[in-house]
Amino acid sequence: MLILAIESSCDDTAAAVLKNDRTVLSSVVSSQFDIHGRYGGIVPELASRRHIEAIWPVVDEALRQADVPLGDIDVIAATRGPGLIGSLLVGFTFAKGLAMVLDVPCVGVDHMAGHLLSPFLAEQQPEFPYVALVVSGGNTSLYRVRDYTSYDCLGRTRDDAAGEAFDKVAKLLDLGYPGGPAVSQTAEQGAADAFDFPRAWLDPDSLDFSFSGLKTSVVNQVGLFRRQQHFLPVADICASFQEAVVDVLAGKTLRAAERTGLDRIVLAGGVAANARLREVMQERCAAANLRLFIPPPGYCTDNAAMIGLAGFHHYRLGGGITPDTDVYSRPRLH
Ligand code: KG4
């Protein structure tokens, strides 16, 4: 089965061609850092308009790289939600229209399902069931993944996502956008124990996350330095902030492994590119006898290959959608 997959839930326009679920023939991503950078965050209206410009060239390029003519495509898979409505509508409506013209089925895929199954695009693949931490700009959630189409949400953020906190701290410190890579690069020169920023563990049993208190604490600390016109120790702030985020992410993931009795852990989403998070997860998983699976960086950040993989299995289980199927903005995989 040849699948054309499309992803446009946020600020990346992506398309991929897959043969069945595991063979990625091409994966093309067009990012929008240039237009959102000057605002320090994503401007939804600008994102939608850029998706409109990019969608056809990106799909065309994916087909060209895969050396697959459009007429050979058997199924089209596209992200249906969660995400920015205007952005989702561009990719999803494009996919539905193309499927209608080609007279092939179209399948709507939940973006989180793509992240949860992304380790199957790596060389080392986990067996079901496993615990997955999905940590990105819009999500920070823990799941038990039972099989290709069945997932239980064990916990999620009650306010900011971890990536969003990185982006906001970067904006506060004028480090540019996207903030995660900038903060983690700056942190390399700083001391992780310079500031004792708060860790929100919540109730002893909770697998939920909260990063707004940490963000406020960084804002207050920076405000204090600025009011007193002291030199701002940017690297130390970045390193200490990053350590607080990583500590909670790793701690809660190990708590989820203990709770479920599972020994396979998957780390996915854009923040999984963070070197310190990878290092701490590797150390703590090894110490607890857990096996850790992290997809290659290109399949951690938003991409369409993971949507094709999830789309393949959802299509086999539930078939295609009807033309009146709509997108959704809020998470549905609870
Ligand atoms: O998964 P993704 O590409 O898009 C969605 O949010 O869905 O993740 C992007 C997020 C941004 O918030 C970005 O700042 C963060 O991942 N990020 C990082 C790193 N690289 C990307 N955060 C921390 N450290 C990084 N190295």
Tab-separated table of C-alpha atoms and ligand atoms in Angstrom:
chain	number	residue	atom	x	y	z
A	1	MET	CA	0.000	0.000	0.000
A	2	LEU	CA	1.393	3.441	-0.931
A	3	ILE	CA	0.393	6.208	1.488
A	4	LEU	CA	0.696	9.943	0.989
A	5	ALA	CA	0.732	11.616	4.416
A	6	ILE	CA	0.221	15.300	5.221
A	7	GLU	CA	0.905	17.166	8.480
A	8	SER	CA	0.019	20.840	9.060
A	9	SER	CA	-1.138	21.052	12.692
A	10	CYS	CA	1.172	23.866	13.773
A	11	ASP	CA	3.998	25.721	12.025
A	12	ASP	CA	5.487	22.970	9.838
A	13	THR	CA	4.077	21.950	6.463
A	14	ALA	CA	5.078	18.318	5.958
A	15	ALA	CA	4.413	15.520	3.487
A	16	ALA	CA	5.711	11.963	3.272
A	17	VAL	CA	5.271	8.902	1.091
A	18	LEU	CA	5.301	5.507	2.798
A	19	LYS	CA	5.125	1.948	1.562
A	20	ASN	CA	2.951	0.238	4.156
A	21	ASP	CA	3.705	1.395	7.694
A	22	ARG	CA	7.477	1.233	8.086
A	23	THR	CA	9.138	2.065	4.772
A	24	VAL	CA	9.508	5.822	4.431
A	25	LEU	CA	10.158	6.607	0.755
A	26	SER	CA	10.331	10.368	1.405
A	27	SER	CA	9.717	12.859	4.207
A	28	VAL	CA	9.721	16.597	3.473
A	29	VAL	CA	9.254	19.356	6.078
A	30	SER	CA	8.962	23.081	5.394
A	31	SER	CA	9.329	25.127	8.601
A	32	GLN	CA	8.147	28.671	9.228
A	33	PHE	CA	10.802	29.996	11.648
A	34	ASP	CA	11.440	32.995	9.369
A	35	ILE	CA	7.929	34.423	9.672
A	36	HIS	CA	7.279	33.720	13.377
A	37	GLY	CA	10.780	34.479	14.687
A	38	ARG	CA	10.248	38.222	14.903
A	39	TYR	CA	7.161	37.753	17.121
A	40	GLY	CA	8.840	35.246	19.491
A	41	GLY	CA	6.006	32.751	18.948
A	42	ILE	CA	3.582	31.374	16.382
A	43	VAL	CA	1.070	33.798	14.828
A	44	PRO	CA	-1.824	31.485	13.791
A	45	GLU	CA	-3.079	33.607	10.878
A	46	LEU	CA	0.405	33.825	9.356
A	47	ALA	CA	0.905	30.083	9.871
A	48	SER	CA	-2.300	29.222	7.936
A	49	ARG	CA	-1.372	31.491	5.049
A	50	ARG	CA	2.117	29.992	4.800
A	51	HIS	CA	0.615	26.488	4.809
A	52	ILE	CA	-1.517	27.480	1.800
A	53	GLU	CA	1.600	28.606	-0.077
A	54	ALA	CA	3.671	25.578	0.940
A	55	ILE	CA	1.271	22.646	0.778
A	56	TRP	CA	1.387	21.836	-2.916
A	57	PRO	CA	5.175	22.341	-3.388
A	58	VAL	CA	5.850	20.191	-0.296
A	59	VAL	CA	3.538	17.362	-1.455
A	60	ASP	CA	5.001	17.578	-4.948
A	61	GLU	CA	8.541	17.354	-3.563
A	62	ALA	CA	7.644	14.341	-1.384
A	63	LEU	CA	6.239	12.502	-4.426
A	64	ARG	CA	9.283	13.462	-6.503
A	65	GLN	CA	11.780	12.257	-3.859
A	66	ALA	CA	9.848	8.988	-3.446
A	67	ASP	CA	9.680	8.610	-7.225
A	68	VAL	CA	5.980	7.782	-6.925
A	69	PRO	CA	3.450	9.308	-9.372
A	70	LEU	CA	0.365	10.783	-7.730
A	71	GLY	CA	-1.811	8.249	-9.548
A	72	ASP	CA	-0.093	5.339	-7.714
A	73	ILE	CA	-1.135	6.543	-4.242
A	74	ASP	CA	-3.593	4.146	-2.538
A	75	VAL	CA	-4.507	6.109	0.606
A	76	ILE	CA	-4.079	9.700	1.795
A	77	ALA	CA	-3.556	10.303	5.540
A	78	ALA	CA	-3.694	13.771	7.094
A	79	THR	CA	-3.546	15.223	10.596
A	80	ARG	CA	-7.059	16.011	11.846
A	81	GLY	CA	-6.110	17.486	15.257
A	82	PRO	CA	-5.203	18.651	17.813
A	83	GLY	CA	-3.528	21.890	16.750
A	84	LEU	CA	-4.238	25.315	15.270
A	85	ILE	CA	-7.580	25.170	13.462
A	86	GLY	CA	-6.558	27.340	10.502
A	87	SER	CA	-3.368	25.332	9.982
A	88	LEU	CA	-5.138	21.970	10.286
A	89	LEU	CA	-7.844	23.039	7.834
A	90	VAL	CA	-5.295	23.715	5.100
A	91	GLY	CA	-3.671	20.254	5.190
A	92	PHE	CA	-6.829	18.296	5.967
A	93	THR	CA	-8.983	19.975	3.331
A	94	PHE	CA	-6.175	19.610	0.780
A	95	ALA	CA	-5.985	15.882	1.612
A	96	LYS	CA	-9.746	15.382	1.346
A	97	GLY	CA	-9.896	17.224	-1.980
A	98	LEU	CA	-6.959	15.296	-3.418
A	99	ALA	CA	-8.439	11.972	-2.258
A	100	MET	CA	-11.725	12.840	-3.945
A	101	VAL	CA	-10.008	13.703	-7.231
A	102	LEU	CA	-7.879	10.521	-7.147
A	103	ASP	CA	-10.852	8.466	-5.939
A	104	VAL	CA	-8.864	6.947	-3.065
A	105	PRO	CA	-9.732	6.783	0.660
A	106	CYS	CA	-8.655	9.556	3.032
A	107	VAL	CA	-7.923	8.908	6.713
A	108	GLY	CA	-7.816	11.492	9.527
A	109	VAL	CA	-4.994	10.988	12.037
A	110	ASP	CA	-4.583	12.343	15.557
A	111	HIS	CA	-1.258	14.177	15.794
A	112	MET	CA	-0.501	12.553	19.157
A	113	ALA	CA	-0.987	9.069	17.682
A	114	GLY	CA	1.752	9.964	15.201
A	115	HIS	CA	4.170	10.920	18.017
A	116	LEU	CA	3.224	7.813	20.043
A	117	LEU	CA	4.053	5.484	17.128
A	118	SER	CA	7.122	7.430	15.907
A	119	PRO	CA	9.620	4.952	17.506
A	120	PHE	CA	8.605	2.456	14.785
A	121	LEU	CA	10.390	4.713	12.307
A	122	ALA	CA	13.692	4.069	14.121
A	123	GLU	CA	16.001	1.063	13.812
A	124	GLN	CA	15.436	-0.103	17.383
A	125	GLN	CA	11.717	-0.580	17.911
A	126	PRO	CA	9.812	-1.289	21.134
A	127	GLU	CA	7.244	-4.052	21.635
A	128	PHE	CA	3.772	-3.206	22.868
A	129	PRO	CA	2.790	-2.165	25.470
A	130	TYR	CA	5.087	0.715	26.447
A	131	VAL	CA	5.068	4.031	28.297
A	132	ALA	CA	5.503	7.098	26.056
A	133	LEU	CA	6.363	10.647	27.059
A	134	VAL	CA	5.329	13.057	24.292
A	135	VAL	CA	6.884	16.427	24.947
A	136	SER	CA	6.582	19.225	22.403
A	137	GLY	CA	5.552	22.857	21.972
A	138	GLY	CA	1.857	22.060	22.352
A	139	ASN	CA	1.830	18.868	24.435
A	140	THR	CA	3.404	17.276	27.444
A	141	SER	CA	1.677	13.954	28.109
A	142	LEU	CA	2.356	10.447	29.345
A	143	TYR	CA	0.623	7.465	27.730
A	144	ARG	CA	0.428	3.720	28.010
A	145	VAL	CA	0.496	2.573	24.367
A	146	ARG	CA	-1.302	-0.784	24.176
A	147	ASP	CA	-1.092	-1.328	20.410
A	148	TYR	CA	-1.152	0.661	17.157
A	149	THR	CA	-4.560	2.202	17.797
A	150	SER	CA	-5.189	1.991	21.543
A	151	TYR	CA	-3.616	4.382	24.042
A	152	ASP	CA	-4.397	5.437	27.647
A	153	CYS	CA	-3.430	8.917	28.763
A	154	LEU	CA	-1.755	8.608	32.191
A	155	GLY	CA	-1.100	12.318	32.719
A	156	ARG	CA	-0.699	15.609	30.916
A	157	THR	CA	0.162	19.224	31.504
A	158	ARG	CA	-2.349	21.307	33.416
A	159	ASP	CA	-1.032	24.544	31.895
A	160	ASP	CA	2.002	25.183	29.661
A	161	ALA	CA	3.655	22.440	27.615
A	162	ALA	CA	7.376	21.968	28.294
A	163	GLY	CA	8.352	23.250	24.833
A	164	GLU	CA	6.107	26.272	25.326
A	165	ALA	CA	7.936	27.018	28.616
A	166	PHE	CA	11.295	26.811	26.765
A	167	ASP	CA	9.931	29.187	24.102
A	168	LYS	CA	8.637	31.684	26.695
A	169	VAL	CA	11.889	31.698	28.666
A	170	ALA	CA	13.823	32.223	25.417
A	171	LYS	CA	11.578	35.185	24.578
A	172	LEU	CA	12.082	36.684	28.054
A	173	LEU	CA	15.865	36.394	27.645
A	174	ASP	CA	15.828	37.618	24.012
A	175	LEU	CA	17.304	34.354	22.737
A	176	GLY	CA	15.109	34.081	19.641
A	177	TYR	CA	12.612	31.554	18.313
A	178	PRO	CA	12.221	28.580	18.481
A	179	GLY	CA	13.340	28.856	22.071
A	180	GLY	CA	14.171	25.252	22.955
A	181	PRO	CA	17.371	24.885	20.932
A	182	ALA	CA	18.493	28.429	21.911
A	183	VAL	CA	17.954	27.833	25.651
A	184	SER	CA	19.651	24.436	25.596
A	185	GLN	CA	22.646	25.805	23.668
A	186	THR	CA	23.007	28.735	26.090
A	187	ALA	CA	22.615	26.333	29.042
A	188	GLU	CA	25.795	24.518	28.017
A	189	GLN	CA	27.823	27.485	29.369
A	190	GLY	CA	25.858	27.726	32.639
A	191	ALA	CA	25.561	25.975	36.013
A	192	ALA	CA	22.463	23.840	36.472
A	193	ASP	CA	22.514	24.400	40.238
A	194	ALA	CA	22.930	28.196	40.134
A	195	PHE	CA	19.214	28.748	40.844
A	196	ASP	CA	16.892	26.444	42.725
A	197	PHE	CA	13.853	26.817	40.457
A	198	PRO	CA	10.672	25.023	41.627
A	199	ARG	CA	9.656	21.536	40.453
A	200	ALA	CA	5.886	21.007	40.356
A	201	TRP	CA	5.508	17.375	41.444
A	202	LEU	CA	1.782	17.982	42.254
A	203	ASP	CA	0.128	15.189	44.327
A	204	PRO	CA	2.416	12.282	45.207
A	205	ASP	CA	0.452	10.016	42.836
A	206	SER	CA	-0.057	12.497	40.026
A	207	LEU	CA	1.362	11.928	36.550
A	208	ASP	CA	0.210	15.400	35.441
A	209	PHE	CA	2.642	18.216	34.729
A	210	SER	CA	2.649	21.952	35.436
A	211	PHE	CA	5.248	24.391	34.142
A	212	SER	CA	3.582	27.768	34.755
A	213	GLY	CA	4.991	28.126	38.317
A	214	LEU	CA	8.497	27.453	37.026
A	215	LYS	CA	8.015	29.985	34.240
A	216	THR	CA	6.777	32.637	36.733
A	217	SER	CA	9.746	31.943	38.981
A	218	VAL	CA	12.129	32.571	36.062
A	219	VAL	CA	10.223	35.777	35.161
A	220	ASN	CA	10.514	37.019	38.787
A	221	GLN	CA	14.212	36.163	38.997
A	222	VAL	CA	14.985	37.955	35.721
A	223	GLY	CA	12.857	40.951	36.818
A	224	LEU	CA	14.842	41.190	40.048
A	225	PHE	CA	18.168	41.252	38.214
A	226	ARG	CA	16.879	43.819	35.711
A	227	ARG	CA	15.404	46.137	38.387
A	228	GLN	CA	18.661	46.060	40.330
A	229	GLN	CA	20.520	46.612	37.058
A	230	HIS	CA	22.754	43.681	37.809
A	231	PHE	CA	24.473	41.650	35.124
A	232	LEU	CA	21.966	38.978	34.007
A	233	PRO	CA	23.502	35.471	34.282
A	234	VAL	CA	21.644	34.210	31.210
A	235	ALA	CA	23.526	30.908	30.879
A	236	ASP	CA	23.019	30.015	34.553
A	237	ILE	CA	19.304	30.831	34.296
A	238	CYS	CA	18.955	28.671	31.172
A	239	ALA	CA	20.849	25.748	32.715
A	240	SER	CA	18.897	25.882	35.993
A	241	PHE	CA	15.554	26.231	34.185
A	242	GLN	CA	16.363	23.337	31.850
A	243	GLU	CA	17.413	21.162	34.798
A	244	ALA	CA	14.076	21.802	36.546
A	245	VAL	CA	12.088	20.838	33.407
A	246	VAL	CA	14.207	17.737	32.738
A	247	ASP	CA	14.066	16.620	36.368
A	248	VAL	CA	10.252	16.643	36.374
A	249	LEU	CA	9.899	15.051	32.914
A	250	ALA	CA	12.255	12.192	33.805
A	251	GLY	CA	10.885	11.780	37.327
A	252	LYS	CA	7.275	11.504	36.189
A	253	THR	CA	8.151	9.120	33.354
A	254	LEU	CA	9.873	6.767	35.774
A	255	ARG	CA	6.891	7.082	38.087
A	256	ALA	CA	4.641	6.049	35.150
A	257	ALA	CA	6.853	3.008	34.452
A	258	GLU	CA	6.636	1.977	38.081
A	259	ARG	CA	2.868	2.489	38.168
A	260	THR	CA	2.205	0.462	35.002
A	261	GLY	CA	4.895	-2.160	35.605
A	262	LEU	CA	6.186	-1.598	32.047
A	263	ASP	CA	9.909	-1.604	31.311
A	264	ARG	CA	9.854	0.000	27.851
A	265	ILE	CA	9.938	3.793	27.628
A	266	VAL	CA	9.532	5.958	24.528
A	267	LEU	CA	10.584	9.607	24.431
A	268	ALA	CA	9.003	11.553	21.530
A	269	GLY	CA	8.096	15.108	20.418
A	270	GLY	CA	10.233	18.162	19.617
A	271	VAL	CA	11.686	18.546	23.133
A	272	ALA	CA	13.064	14.989	22.846
A	273	ALA	CA	15.809	16.679	20.794
A	274	ASN	CA	17.057	18.242	24.056
A	275	ALA	CA	20.501	16.783	24.822
A	276	ARG	CA	20.181	17.124	28.595
A	277	LEU	CA	16.763	15.410	28.606
A	278	ARG	CA	18.175	12.508	26.561
A	279	GLU	CA	21.179	12.221	28.880
A	280	VAL	CA	19.122	12.227	32.108
A	281	MET	CA	16.528	9.823	30.681
A	282	GLN	CA	19.291	7.455	29.584
A	283	GLU	CA	20.949	7.562	33.030
A	284	ARG	CA	17.752	7.078	35.002
A	285	CYS	CA	16.326	4.385	32.722
A	286	ALA	CA	19.594	2.429	32.893
A	287	ALA	CA	19.626	2.718	36.691
A	288	ALA	CA	16.036	1.431	36.884
A	289	ASN	CA	16.556	-1.367	34.330
A	290	LEU	CA	14.222	0.217	31.786
A	291	ARG	CA	14.750	0.179	28.025
A	292	LEU	CA	14.618	3.615	26.396
A	293	PHE	CA	13.611	4.234	22.764
A	294	ILE	CA	14.073	7.659	21.154
A	295	PRO	CA	13.233	8.226	17.457
A	296	PRO	CA	15.829	10.044	15.298
A	297	PRO	CA	15.560	13.865	15.719
A	298	GLY	CA	13.759	14.299	12.360
A	299	TYR	CA	10.947	12.033	13.553
A	300	CYS	CA	10.775	13.692	17.021
A	301	THR	CA	9.829	17.109	15.646
A	302	ASP	CA	6.668	17.468	13.554
A	303	ASN	CA	6.792	15.335	10.401
A	304	ALA	CA	4.387	13.531	8.089
A	305	ALA	CA	6.081	10.107	8.160
A	306	MET	CA	4.655	9.416	11.629
A	307	ILE	CA	1.204	10.496	10.370
A	308	GLY	CA	1.492	8.012	7.479
A	309	LEU	CA	2.469	5.220	9.868
A	310	ALA	CA	-0.462	5.927	12.231
A	311	GLY	CA	-2.767	6.481	9.216
A	312	PHE	CA	-1.889	3.050	7.808
A	313	HIS	CA	-3.045	1.305	11.007
A	314	HIS	CA	-6.112	3.480	11.553
A	315	TYR	CA	-7.175	2.875	7.965
A	316	ARG	CA	-6.790	-0.906	8.340
A	317	LEU	CA	-8.899	-0.795	11.481
A	318	GLY	CA	-11.542	1.800	10.662
A	319	GLY	CA	-11.397	2.605	6.942
A	320	GLY	CA	-11.550	6.085	5.449
A	321	ILE	CA	-13.449	9.212	6.480
A	322	THR	CA	-16.464	10.869	4.875
A	323	PRO	CA	-15.999	14.239	3.104
A	324	ASP	CA	-17.822	16.135	5.897
A	325	THR	CA	-15.281	15.044	8.582
A	326	ASP	CA	-13.968	18.118	10.383
A	327	VAL	CA	-10.721	19.023	12.172
A	328	TYR	CA	-10.461	19.579	15.962
A	329	SER	CA	-8.195	21.820	18.031
A	330	ARG	CA	-8.225	20.246	21.519
A	331	PRO	CA	-6.563	16.961	22.537
A	332	ARG	CA	-8.865	13.955	22.212
A	333	LEU	CA	-6.634	11.079	23.249
A	334	HIS	CA	-7.345	11.189	26.991
B	1	KG4	O1	7.109	18.594	18.093
B	1	KG4	P1	7.443	19.981	17.659
B	1	KG4	O2	8.301	20.150	16.444
B	1	KG4	O3	6.166	20.851	17.379
B	1	KG4	C1	5.046	20.906	18.189
B	1	KG4	O4	5.107	21.670	19.164
B	1	KG4	O5	4.074	20.184	17.905
B	1	KG4	O6	8.137	20.681	18.921
B	1	KG4	C2	8.566	22.007	18.885
B	1	KG4	C3	8.950	22.402	20.306
B	1	KG4	C4	9.239	23.881	20.460
B	1	KG4	O7	8.599	24.356	21.622
B	1	KG4	C5	10.762	23.904	20.600
B	1	KG4	O8	11.232	25.006	21.358
B	1	KG4	C6	11.018	22.597	21.309
B	1	KG4	O9	10.128	21.672	20.713
B	1	KG4	N1	12.406	22.145	21.137
B	1	KG4	C7	13.289	22.011	22.147
B	1	KG4	C8	14.512	21.620	21.566
B	1	KG4	N2	14.329	21.517	20.212
B	1	KG4	C9	13.023	21.821	19.971
B	1	KG4	N3	13.142	22.204	23.459
B	1	KG4	C10	14.213	22.006	24.239
B	1	KG4	N4	15.428	21.662	23.767
B	1	KG4	C11	15.626	21.450	22.452
B	1	KG4	N5	16.835	21.098	21.995
